[in-house]
Amino acid sequence: MAMTCPDCGSAMEAGFVVDHGESEMPRVASWVEGAPEDAKFLGMKVGIKLKGRRKIPIGALRCTRCGLLKLYAMNQT
Ligand SMILES: [Zn+2]
């Protein structure tokens, strides 16, 4: 995947965004449809609602010169 930075024209390298959550098990962060809504259990906030939402892992390209990040939803095959 040879991409160049839309800002400075330098090479971009492929990577991804990690979501550490509250556990020590890192995961790839995902794009989720809609606006974020608090999930509640017994009146307490327990994160955000994800049930029934489409989720797609996020890939990230990083410009090796200016640091611009270009995020994209990875194709699921
Ligand atoms: Zn750049």
Short mmCIF file of N, CA, C and O and ligand atoms in Angstrom, two decimals:
data_model
loop_
_atom_site.label_atom_id
_atom_site.label_comp_id
_atom_site.label_asym_id
_atom_site.label_seq_id
_atom_site.Cartn_x
_atom_site.Cartn_y
_atom_site.Cartn_z
N MET A 1 0.86 -1.19 0.00
CA MET A 1 0.00 0.00 0.00
C MET A 1 0.89 1.24 0.00
O MET A 1 1.36 1.68 1.04
N ALA A 2 1.19 1.78 -1.16
CA ALA A 2 2.03 2.97 -1.24
C ALA A 2 1.15 4.22 -1.27
O ALA A 2 0.50 4.50 -2.26
N MET A 3 1.15 4.95 -0.16
CA MET A 3 0.34 6.16 -0.06
C MET A 3 1.26 7.32 0.23
O MET A 3 2.27 7.17 0.92
N THR A 4 0.91 8.48 -0.28
CA THR A 4 1.67 9.67 0.08
C THR A 4 0.78 10.62 0.88
O THR A 4 -0.44 10.65 0.72
N CYS A 5 1.41 11.41 1.73
CA CYS A 5 0.70 12.33 2.61
C CYS A 5 0.00 13.42 1.80
O CYS A 5 0.63 14.05 0.96
N PRO A 6 -1.31 13.64 2.05
CA PRO A 6 -2.02 14.70 1.32
C PRO A 6 -1.54 16.10 1.71
O PRO A 6 -1.76 17.05 0.97
N ASP A 7 -0.87 16.24 2.84
CA ASP A 7 -0.38 17.55 3.29
C ASP A 7 1.01 17.87 2.74
O ASP A 7 1.23 18.94 2.23
N CYS A 8 1.95 16.94 2.90
CA CYS A 8 3.33 17.26 2.54
C CYS A 8 3.89 16.37 1.45
O CYS A 8 5.01 16.59 0.98
N GLY A 9 3.17 15.34 1.02
CA GLY A 9 3.62 14.51 -0.09
C GLY A 9 4.65 13.45 0.26
O GLY A 9 5.17 12.79 -0.63
N SER A 10 4.97 13.30 1.55
CA SER A 10 5.94 12.29 1.96
C SER A 10 5.29 10.92 2.07
O SER A 10 4.07 10.80 2.01
N ALA A 11 6.12 9.91 2.27
CA ALA A 11 5.61 8.55 2.38
C ALA A 11 4.85 8.35 3.68
O ALA A 11 5.18 8.94 4.71
N MET A 12 3.80 7.51 3.62
CA MET A 12 3.05 7.18 4.82
C MET A 12 3.24 5.72 5.14
O MET A 12 3.32 4.89 4.24
N GLU A 13 3.34 5.40 6.43
CA GLU A 13 3.49 4.00 6.79
C GLU A 13 2.23 3.50 7.47
O GLU A 13 1.55 4.23 8.19
N ALA A 14 1.93 2.22 7.25
CA ALA A 14 0.70 1.62 7.75
C ALA A 14 0.83 1.24 9.22
O ALA A 14 1.91 0.87 9.69
N GLY A 15 -0.27 1.37 9.95
CA GLY A 15 -0.32 0.95 11.35
C GLY A 15 -1.76 0.84 11.78
O GLY A 15 -2.65 0.73 10.94
N PHE A 16 -1.99 0.90 13.07
CA PHE A 16 -3.36 0.85 13.58
C PHE A 16 -3.42 1.56 14.93
O PHE A 16 -2.39 1.92 15.49
N VAL A 17 -4.63 1.78 15.43
CA VAL A 17 -4.83 2.47 16.71
C VAL A 17 -5.21 1.44 17.76
O VAL A 17 -6.12 0.65 17.54
N VAL A 18 -4.51 1.46 18.89
CA VAL A 18 -4.79 0.50 19.95
C VAL A 18 -5.75 1.09 20.98
O VAL A 18 -5.63 2.25 21.35
N ASP A 19 -6.70 0.27 21.41
CA ASP A 19 -7.60 0.64 22.50
C ASP A 19 -7.23 -0.22 23.69
O ASP A 19 -7.36 -1.44 23.64
N HIS A 20 -6.75 0.39 24.76
CA HIS A 20 -6.37 -0.40 25.93
C HIS A 20 -7.54 -0.67 26.86
O HIS A 20 -7.46 -1.56 27.69
N GLY A 21 -8.61 0.13 26.73
CA GLY A 21 -9.75 -0.05 27.61
C GLY A 21 -9.31 -0.06 29.06
O GLY A 21 -8.40 0.67 29.44
N GLU A 22 -9.94 -0.88 29.87
CA GLU A 22 -9.55 -0.94 31.29
C GLU A 22 -8.79 -2.21 31.60
O GLU A 22 -8.39 -2.45 32.71
N SER A 23 -8.62 -3.04 30.59
CA SER A 23 -7.89 -4.28 30.83
C SER A 23 -6.49 -4.14 30.29
O SER A 23 -6.13 -3.16 29.67
N GLU A 24 -5.69 -5.14 30.55
CA GLU A 24 -4.32 -5.14 30.06
C GLU A 24 -4.23 -5.81 28.70
O GLU A 24 -3.16 -6.03 28.17
N MET A 25 -5.40 -6.17 28.15
CA MET A 25 -5.40 -6.83 26.86
C MET A 25 -5.72 -5.81 25.76
O MET A 25 -6.87 -5.41 25.61
N PRO A 26 -4.70 -5.35 25.03
CA PRO A 26 -4.95 -4.34 24.00
C PRO A 26 -5.75 -4.89 22.83
O PRO A 26 -5.65 -6.06 22.49
N ARG A 27 -6.56 -4.01 22.24
CA ARG A 27 -7.36 -4.37 21.08
C ARG A 27 -7.20 -3.30 20.02
O ARG A 27 -6.84 -2.17 20.33
N VAL A 28 -7.52 -3.65 18.78
CA VAL A 28 -7.53 -2.65 17.73
C VAL A 28 -8.78 -1.79 17.92
O VAL A 28 -9.88 -2.32 18.08
N ALA A 29 -8.62 -0.47 17.93
CA ALA A 29 -9.76 0.42 18.08
C ALA A 29 -10.66 0.31 16.85
O ALA A 29 -10.19 -0.01 15.76
N SER A 30 -11.95 0.56 17.04
CA SER A 30 -12.91 0.39 15.95
C SER A 30 -13.71 1.66 15.69
O SER A 30 -13.95 2.46 16.59
N TRP A 31 -14.13 1.80 14.45
CA TRP A 31 -15.14 2.79 14.10
C TRP A 31 -16.48 2.19 14.49
O TRP A 31 -16.72 1.00 14.27
N VAL A 32 -17.35 3.02 15.08
CA VAL A 32 -18.70 2.56 15.45
C VAL A 32 -19.70 3.55 14.88
O VAL A 32 -19.50 4.76 14.96
N GLU A 33 -20.79 3.04 14.32
CA GLU A 33 -21.79 3.93 13.71
C GLU A 33 -22.52 4.75 14.75
O GLU A 33 -22.69 4.32 15.89
N GLY A 34 -22.97 5.92 14.36
CA GLY A 34 -23.79 6.77 15.22
C GLY A 34 -22.99 7.60 16.20
O GLY A 34 -21.76 7.66 16.14
N ALA A 35 -23.70 8.25 17.12
CA ALA A 35 -23.07 9.08 18.14
C ALA A 35 -22.88 8.26 19.41
O ALA A 35 -23.66 7.36 19.69
N PRO A 36 -21.81 8.56 20.20
CA PRO A 36 -21.59 7.79 21.43
C PRO A 36 -22.67 8.08 22.47
O PRO A 36 -23.09 9.22 22.64
N GLU A 37 -23.13 7.03 23.14
CA GLU A 37 -24.14 7.15 24.18
C GLU A 37 -23.66 6.38 25.40
O GLU A 37 -23.17 5.26 25.26
N ASP A 38 -23.84 6.95 26.58
CA ASP A 38 -23.43 6.25 27.79
C ASP A 38 -24.23 4.98 27.99
O ASP A 38 -25.44 4.98 27.79
N ALA A 39 -23.55 3.92 28.37
CA ALA A 39 -24.25 2.70 28.76
C ALA A 39 -24.36 2.76 30.28
O ALA A 39 -23.40 3.11 30.97
N LYS A 40 -25.54 2.45 30.82
CA LYS A 40 -25.71 2.51 32.28
C LYS A 40 -26.20 1.18 32.83
O LYS A 40 -26.94 0.47 32.18
N PHE A 41 -25.74 0.88 34.03
CA PHE A 41 -26.19 -0.32 34.73
C PHE A 41 -26.49 0.10 36.16
O PHE A 41 -25.60 0.62 36.85
N LEU A 42 -27.73 -0.06 36.61
CA LEU A 42 -28.17 0.39 37.94
C LEU A 42 -27.83 1.86 38.16
O LEU A 42 -27.38 2.26 39.24
N GLY A 43 -28.02 2.65 37.10
CA GLY A 43 -27.80 4.09 37.22
C GLY A 43 -26.35 4.54 37.15
O GLY A 43 -26.05 5.72 37.19
N MET A 44 -25.43 3.57 37.03
CA MET A 44 -24.02 3.94 36.95
C MET A 44 -23.50 3.80 35.53
O MET A 44 -23.85 2.86 34.83
N LYS A 45 -22.64 4.72 35.15
CA LYS A 45 -22.03 4.65 33.83
C LYS A 45 -21.11 3.44 33.76
O LYS A 45 -20.26 3.24 34.64
N VAL A 46 -21.30 2.65 32.73
CA VAL A 46 -20.43 1.47 32.56
C VAL A 46 -19.87 1.45 31.14
O VAL A 46 -19.85 0.42 30.48
N GLY A 47 -19.45 2.60 30.67
CA GLY A 47 -18.87 2.67 29.34
C GLY A 47 -19.83 3.27 28.34
O GLY A 47 -20.67 4.10 28.70
N ILE A 48 -19.72 2.86 27.10
CA ILE A 48 -20.61 3.37 26.06
C ILE A 48 -21.34 2.22 25.38
O ILE A 48 -20.86 1.10 25.34
N LYS A 49 -22.52 2.56 24.85
CA LYS A 49 -23.35 1.55 24.20
C LYS A 49 -22.75 1.11 22.86
O LYS A 49 -22.45 1.94 22.02
N LEU A 50 -22.61 -0.20 22.70
CA LEU A 50 -22.09 -0.73 21.44
C LEU A 50 -23.04 -1.76 20.84
O LEU A 50 -22.91 -2.13 19.68
N LYS A 51 -24.02 -2.19 21.64
CA LYS A 51 -24.91 -3.25 21.21
C LYS A 51 -25.69 -2.85 19.96
O LYS A 51 -26.27 -1.77 19.89
N GLY A 52 -25.71 -3.72 18.98
CA GLY A 52 -26.48 -3.49 17.78
C GLY A 52 -25.85 -2.50 16.80
O GLY A 52 -26.41 -2.20 15.77
N ARG A 53 -24.65 -1.96 17.15
CA ARG A 53 -24.00 -1.00 16.27
C ARG A 53 -23.03 -1.73 15.35
O ARG A 53 -22.42 -2.72 15.73
N ARG A 54 -22.87 -1.18 14.15
CA ARG A 54 -21.84 -1.72 13.27
C ARG A 54 -20.48 -1.27 13.79
O ARG A 54 -20.29 -0.12 14.13
N LYS A 55 -19.51 -2.18 13.82
CA LYS A 55 -18.15 -1.89 14.27
C LYS A 55 -17.16 -2.33 13.21
O LYS A 55 -17.24 -3.45 12.72
N ILE A 56 -16.23 -1.46 12.87
CA ILE A 56 -15.20 -1.82 11.90
C ILE A 56 -13.84 -1.40 12.45
O ILE A 56 -13.66 -0.25 12.86
N PRO A 57 -12.88 -2.34 12.50
CA PRO A 57 -11.55 -2.00 13.01
C PRO A 57 -10.92 -0.86 12.20
O PRO A 57 -11.11 -0.76 11.00
N ILE A 58 -10.17 0.00 12.89
CA ILE A 58 -9.56 1.17 12.26
C ILE A 58 -8.10 0.90 11.90
O ILE A 58 -7.31 0.48 12.74
N GLY A 59 -7.77 1.18 10.66
CA GLY A 59 -6.38 1.19 10.23
C GLY A 59 -5.90 2.62 10.21
O GLY A 59 -6.70 3.55 10.09
N ALA A 60 -4.61 2.84 10.38
CA ALA A 60 -4.09 4.20 10.41
C ALA A 60 -2.80 4.31 9.60
O ALA A 60 -1.89 3.51 9.79
N LEU A 61 -2.75 5.29 8.73
CA LEU A 61 -1.50 5.58 8.02
C LEU A 61 -0.87 6.79 8.70
O LEU A 61 -1.56 7.74 9.06
N ARG A 62 0.44 6.74 8.89
CA ARG A 62 1.15 7.84 9.55
C ARG A 62 2.18 8.42 8.59
O ARG A 62 2.97 7.70 7.99
N CYS A 63 2.15 9.75 8.42
CA CYS A 63 3.14 10.40 7.57
C CYS A 63 4.49 10.37 8.28
O CYS A 63 4.59 10.74 9.45
N THR A 64 5.53 9.91 7.57
CA THR A 64 6.85 9.78 8.18
C THR A 64 7.52 11.13 8.35
O THR A 64 8.52 11.26 9.04
N ARG A 65 6.96 12.20 7.74
CA ARG A 65 7.59 13.52 7.86
C ARG A 65 6.82 14.45 8.80
O ARG A 65 7.39 14.92 9.78
N CYS A 66 5.52 14.67 8.53
CA CYS A 66 4.77 15.64 9.35
C CYS A 66 3.91 15.00 10.42
O CYS A 66 3.36 15.68 11.28
N GLY A 67 3.78 13.66 10.40
CA GLY A 67 3.04 12.98 11.45
C GLY A 67 1.54 12.91 11.24
O GLY A 67 0.81 12.40 12.09
N LEU A 68 1.04 13.45 10.13
CA LEU A 68 -0.39 13.39 9.86
C LEU A 68 -0.87 11.94 9.93
O LEU A 68 -0.23 11.04 9.41
N LEU A 69 -2.01 11.73 10.59
CA LEU A 69 -2.61 10.41 10.62
C LEU A 69 -3.83 10.39 9.72
O LEU A 69 -4.64 11.30 9.73
N LYS A 70 -3.92 9.34 8.95
CA LYS A 70 -5.08 9.15 8.09
C LYS A 70 -5.73 7.86 8.54
O LYS A 70 -5.16 6.78 8.41
N LEU A 71 -6.94 7.98 9.10
CA LEU A 71 -7.63 6.81 9.62
C LEU A 71 -8.59 6.27 8.57
O LEU A 71 -9.20 7.03 7.83
N TYR A 72 -8.72 4.97 8.52
CA TYR A 72 -9.69 4.37 7.61
C TYR A 72 -10.27 3.10 8.22
O TYR A 72 -9.62 2.43 9.02
N ALA A 73 -11.53 2.83 7.88
CA ALA A 73 -12.17 1.61 8.34
C ALA A 73 -11.67 0.47 7.47
O ALA A 73 -11.73 0.54 6.25
N MET A 74 -11.10 -0.56 8.13
CA MET A 74 -10.53 -1.68 7.37
C MET A 74 -11.63 -2.52 6.74
O MET A 74 -12.66 -2.74 7.36
N ASN A 75 -11.39 -2.98 5.56
CA ASN A 75 -12.35 -3.85 4.88
C ASN A 75 -12.43 -5.17 5.61
O ASN A 75 -11.43 -5.75 5.97
N GLN A 76 -13.64 -5.62 5.84
CA GLN A 76 -13.81 -6.92 6.47
C GLN A 76 -14.19 -7.92 5.40
O GLN A 76 -15.16 -7.72 4.69
N THR A 77 -13.39 -8.95 5.30
CA THR A 77 -13.65 -9.94 4.25
C THR A 77 -14.05 -11.26 4.86
O THR A 77 -13.79 -11.51 6.02
ZN ZN B 1 2.97 14.73 5.80
#
